[in-house]
Amino acid sequence: MPRDRIRRIAIDGMLCAVAVVGRIALGALPNIQPVTAIIILMAIYIGIWDSVVSSVVVVIVTNAYLGFGIWTVYQIIAWAAIGVVSGLLFRKHHHPLVMLGWAALCGFLYGAVISIFSWNAISTGAAAGYVAYWLSGLLFDGYHAAGNAVFIWFLQPLFEKLVKKE
C-alpha cells in the first residue's frame, strides 16, 4: 500500500476517534459536539469520500454508546450530506469567515433533516405538524450552530497543518 494512502487512513482514523470522543464527552451539553465541524473539514481538506465514511463510522460507534434507533440512519444521512455539500462548495476556496457561516448554517440544516424524519416517525399529520416540531427544536439547533462555528474556528488551522505534505 502506498505511503500516502497509509497516512490518509491513519488521519481518517484519528479524526474519527476525536469526533467520537468529543461527541460522547460533550454529551451533557445540548447539541454541542465536534462531529459536524470535523465532517466539514474532512470533506474540504481530505476528501468527500473520507467525510462520508467517517460519518458512518462516527454515528455507529457513538450510538453504540449513546443508543441506537431509527434516528441513527438519519444522522448518517444528514452528516454525509453535509460532508458532500461542503466538499463540493469549498474545494477551491474557503475563506475562514465563510466557513464559520457555513458551519453555523449546517447546525440548522442538520436539525431540519433530523426533524423531518423524527416527525415522520411519530406523526402522520400535515406539514404544519413538521413546522411545529422543527420550531420546537430551534434552540437546540442554535446551540449546534454556535458549537459548529467555534469548532471550525479552532480546528480549521489544525486541519491545514495536518494535511500539509512534508
PDB file of N, CA and C in Angstrom, residues 4-43:
ATOM      1  N   ASP A   4       1.309   7.368   1.062  1.00  0.00           N
ATOM      2  CA  ASP A   4       0.291   8.415   1.174  1.00  0.00           C
ATOM      3  C   ASP A   4      -1.063   7.848   1.583  1.00  0.00           C
ATOM      4  N   ARG A   5      -1.397   6.672   1.063  1.00  0.00           N
ATOM      5  CA  ARG A   5      -2.683   6.040   1.404  1.00  0.00           C
ATOM      6  C   ARG A   5      -2.704   5.616   2.871  1.00  0.00           C
ATOM      7  N   ILE A   6      -1.581   5.091   3.347  1.00  0.00           N
ATOM      8  CA  ILE A   6      -1.483   4.688   4.754  1.00  0.00           C
ATOM      9  C   ILE A   6      -1.634   5.915   5.657  1.00  0.00           C
ATOM     10  N   ARG A   7      -0.989   7.010   5.283  1.00  0.00           N
ATOM     11  CA  ARG A   7      -1.078   8.245   6.066  1.00  0.00           C
ATOM     12  C   ARG A   7      -2.520   8.759   6.091  1.00  0.00           C
ATOM     13  N   ARG A   8      -3.192   8.701   4.954  1.00  0.00           N
ATOM     14  CA  ARG A   8      -4.575   9.166   4.863  1.00  0.00           C
ATOM     15  C   ARG A   8      -5.495   8.327   5.747  1.00  0.00           C
ATOM     16  N   ILE A   9      -5.330   7.016   5.731  1.00  0.00           N
ATOM     17  CA  ILE A   9      -6.142   6.139   6.571  1.00  0.00           C
ATOM     18  C   ILE A   9      -5.884   6.428   8.049  1.00  0.00           C
ATOM     19  N   ALA A  10      -4.618   6.660   8.393  1.00  0.00           N
ATOM     20  CA  ALA A  10      -4.274   6.972   9.789  1.00  0.00           C
ATOM     21  C   ALA A  10      -4.912   8.289  10.228  1.00  0.00           C
ATOM     22  N   ILE A  11      -4.874   9.298   9.361  1.00  0.00           N
ATOM     23  CA  ILE A  11      -5.500  10.589   9.682  1.00  0.00           C
ATOM     24  C   ILE A  11      -7.006  10.425   9.820  1.00  0.00           C
ATOM     25  N   ASP A  12      -7.639   9.690   8.900  1.00  0.00           N
ATOM     26  CA  ASP A  12      -9.086   9.442   8.984  1.00  0.00           C
ATOM     27  C   ASP A  12      -9.449   8.768  10.308  1.00  0.00           C
ATOM     28  N   GLY A  13      -8.678   7.755  10.677  1.00  0.00           N
ATOM     29  CA  GLY A  13      -8.945   7.045  11.931  1.00  0.00           C
ATOM     30  C   GLY A  13      -8.796   7.945  13.142  1.00  0.00           C
ATOM     31  N   MET A  14      -7.757   8.769  13.130  1.00  0.00           N
ATOM     32  CA  MET A  14      -7.533   9.683  14.243  1.00  0.00           C
ATOM     33  C   MET A  14      -8.681  10.691  14.353  1.00  0.00           C
ATOM     34  N   LEU A  15      -9.118  11.234  13.223  1.00  0.00           N
ATOM     35  CA  LEU A  15     -10.203  12.212  13.241  1.00  0.00           C
ATOM     36  C   LEU A  15     -11.537  11.585  13.663  1.00  0.00           C
ATOM     37  N   CYS A  16     -11.771  10.350  13.244  1.00  0.00           N
ATOM     38  CA  CYS A  16     -12.978   9.637  13.712  1.00  0.00           C
ATOM     39  C   CYS A  16     -12.926   9.468  15.222  1.00  0.00           C
ATOM     40  N   ALA A  17     -11.767   9.114  15.734  1.00  0.00           N
ATOM     41  CA  ALA A  17     -11.614   8.934  17.187  1.00  0.00           C
ATOM     42  C   ALA A  17     -11.864  10.249  17.923  1.00  0.00           C
ATOM     43  N   VAL A  18     -11.338  11.353  17.401  1.00  0.00           N
ATOM     44  CA  VAL A  18     -11.558  12.662  18.019  1.00  0.00           C
ATOM     45  C   VAL A  18     -13.049  13.010  18.000  1.00  0.00           C
ATOM     46  N   ALA A  19     -13.714  12.753  16.878  1.00  0.00           N
ATOM     47  CA  ALA A  19     -15.149  13.041  16.768  1.00  0.00           C
ATOM     48  C   ALA A  19     -15.954  12.187  17.746  1.00  0.00           C
ATOM     49  N   VAL A  20     -15.620  10.908  17.848  1.00  0.00           N
ATOM     50  CA  VAL A  20     -16.325  10.002  18.762  1.00  0.00           C
ATOM     51  C   VAL A  20     -16.141  10.453  20.204  1.00  0.00           C
ATOM     52  N   VAL A  21     -14.901  10.679  20.597  1.00  0.00           N
ATOM     53  CA  VAL A  21     -14.620  11.093  21.977  1.00  0.00           C
ATOM     54  C   VAL A  21     -15.274  12.445  22.262  1.00  0.00           C
ATOM     55  N   GLY A  22     -15.183  13.374  21.315  1.00  0.00           N
ATOM     56  CA  GLY A  22     -15.793  14.685  21.507  1.00  0.00           C
ATOM     57  C   GLY A  22     -17.296  14.613  21.650  1.00  0.00           C
ATOM     58  N   ARG A  23     -17.933  13.792  20.831  1.00  0.00           N
ATOM     59  CA  ARG A  23     -19.403  13.680  20.909  1.00  0.00           C
ATOM     60  C   ARG A  23     -19.837  13.064  22.231  1.00  0.00           C
ATOM     61  N   ILE A  24     -19.148  12.040  22.663  1.00  0.00           N
ATOM     62  CA  ILE A  24     -19.517  11.387  23.920  1.00  0.00           C
ATOM     63  C   ILE A  24     -19.159  12.265  25.111  1.00  0.00           C
ATOM     64  N   ALA A  25     -17.968  12.868  25.100  1.00  0.00           N
ATOM     65  CA  ALA A  25     -17.531  13.694  26.225  1.00  0.00           C
ATOM     66  C   ALA A  25     -18.409  14.929  26.418  1.00  0.00           C
ATOM     67  N   LEU A  26     -18.905  15.480  25.331  1.00  0.00           N
ATOM     68  CA  LEU A  26     -19.742  16.676  25.409  1.00  0.00           C
ATOM     69  C   LEU A  26     -21.232  16.339  25.401  1.00  0.00           C
ATOM     70  N   GLY A  27     -21.560  15.083  25.627  1.00  0.00           N
ATOM     71  CA  GLY A  27     -22.946  14.632  25.573  1.00  0.00           C
ATOM     72  C   GLY A  27     -23.879  15.346  26.533  1.00  0.00           C
ATOM     73  N   ALA A  28     -23.348  15.884  27.627  1.00  0.00           N
ATOM     74  CA  ALA A  28     -24.192  16.583  28.593  1.00  0.00           C
ATOM     75  C   ALA A  28     -24.601  17.973  28.096  1.00  0.00           C
ATOM     76  N   LEU A  29     -23.883  18.502  27.114  1.00  0.00           N
ATOM     77  CA  LEU A  29     -24.223  19.803  26.544  1.00  0.00           C
ATOM     78  C   LEU A  29     -25.196  19.592  25.392  1.00  0.00           C
ATOM     79  N   PRO A  30     -26.235  20.397  25.319  1.00  0.00           N
ATOM     80  CA  PRO A  30     -27.254  20.178  24.282  1.00  0.00           C
ATOM     81  C   PRO A  30     -26.744  20.499  22.872  1.00  0.00           C
ATOM     82  N   ASN A  31     -26.560  19.462  22.062  1.00  0.00           N
ATOM     83  CA  ASN A  31     -26.195  19.583  20.642  1.00  0.00           C
ATOM     84  C   ASN A  31     -24.850  20.259  20.393  1.00  0.00           C
ATOM     85  N   ILE A  32     -23.995  20.334  21.362  1.00  0.00           N
ATOM     86  CA  ILE A  32     -22.670  20.909  21.165  1.00  0.00           C
ATOM     87  C   ILE A  32     -21.686  19.761  21.135  1.00  0.00           C
ATOM     88  N   GLN A  33     -21.155  19.502  19.935  1.00  0.00           N
ATOM     89  CA  GLN A  33     -20.191  18.418  19.736  1.00  0.00           C
ATOM     90  C   GLN A  33     -19.420  18.693  18.449  1.00  0.00           C
ATOM     91  N   PRO A  34     -18.230  18.114  18.296  1.00  0.00           N
ATOM     92  CA  PRO A  34     -17.374  18.471  17.167  1.00  0.00           C
ATOM     93  C   PRO A  34     -17.631  17.708  15.864  1.00  0.00           C
ATOM     94  N   VAL A  35     -18.594  16.818  15.832  1.00  0.00           N
ATOM     95  CA  VAL A  35     -18.750  15.935  14.674  1.00  0.00           C
ATOM     96  C   VAL A  35     -19.003  16.723  13.389  1.00  0.00           C
ATOM     97  N   THR A  36     -19.935  17.643  13.394  1.00  0.00           N
ATOM     98  CA  THR A  36     -20.260  18.376  12.171  1.00  0.00           C
ATOM     99  C   THR A  36     -19.046  19.140  11.649  1.00  0.00           C
ATOM    100  N   ALA A  37     -18.332  19.808  12.533  1.00  0.00           N
ATOM    101  CA  ALA A  37     -17.151  20.573  12.118  1.00  0.00           C
ATOM    102  C   ALA A  37     -16.085  19.652  11.544  1.00  0.00           C
ATOM    103  N   ILE A  38     -15.870  18.517  12.159  1.00  0.00           N
ATOM    104  CA  ILE A  38     -14.866  17.576  11.667  1.00  0.00           C
ATOM    105  C   ILE A  38     -15.275  17.025  10.306  1.00  0.00           C
ATOM    106  N   ILE A  39     -16.545  16.707  10.130  1.00  0.00           N
ATOM    107  CA  ILE A  39     -17.032  16.201   8.835  1.00  0.00           C
ATOM    108  C   ILE A  39     -16.840  17.266   7.748  1.00  0.00           C
ATOM    109  N   ILE A  40     -17.173  18.512   8.048  1.00  0.00           N
ATOM    110  CA  ILE A  40     -16.998  19.598   7.079  1.00  0.00           C
ATOM    111  C   ILE A  40     -15.525  19.729   6.697  1.00  0.00           C
ATOM    112  N   LEU A  41     -14.662  19.781   7.684  1.00  0.00           N
ATOM    113  CA  LEU A  41     -13.235  19.972   7.421  1.00  0.00           C
ATOM    114  C   LEU A  41     -12.609  18.770   6.723  1.00  0.00           C
ATOM    115  N   MET A  42     -13.061  17.577   7.065  1.00  0.00           N
ATOM    116  CA  MET A  42     -12.561  16.388   6.361  1.00  0.00           C
ATOM    117  C   MET A  42     -12.919  16.456   4.879  1.00  0.00           C
ATOM    118  N   ALA A  43     -14.152  16.845   4.576  1.00  0.00           N
ATOM    119  CA  ALA A  43     -14.591  16.919   3.184  1.00  0.00           C
ATOM    120  C   ALA A  43     -13.751  17.918   2.397  1.00  0.00           C
TER     121      ALA A  43
END
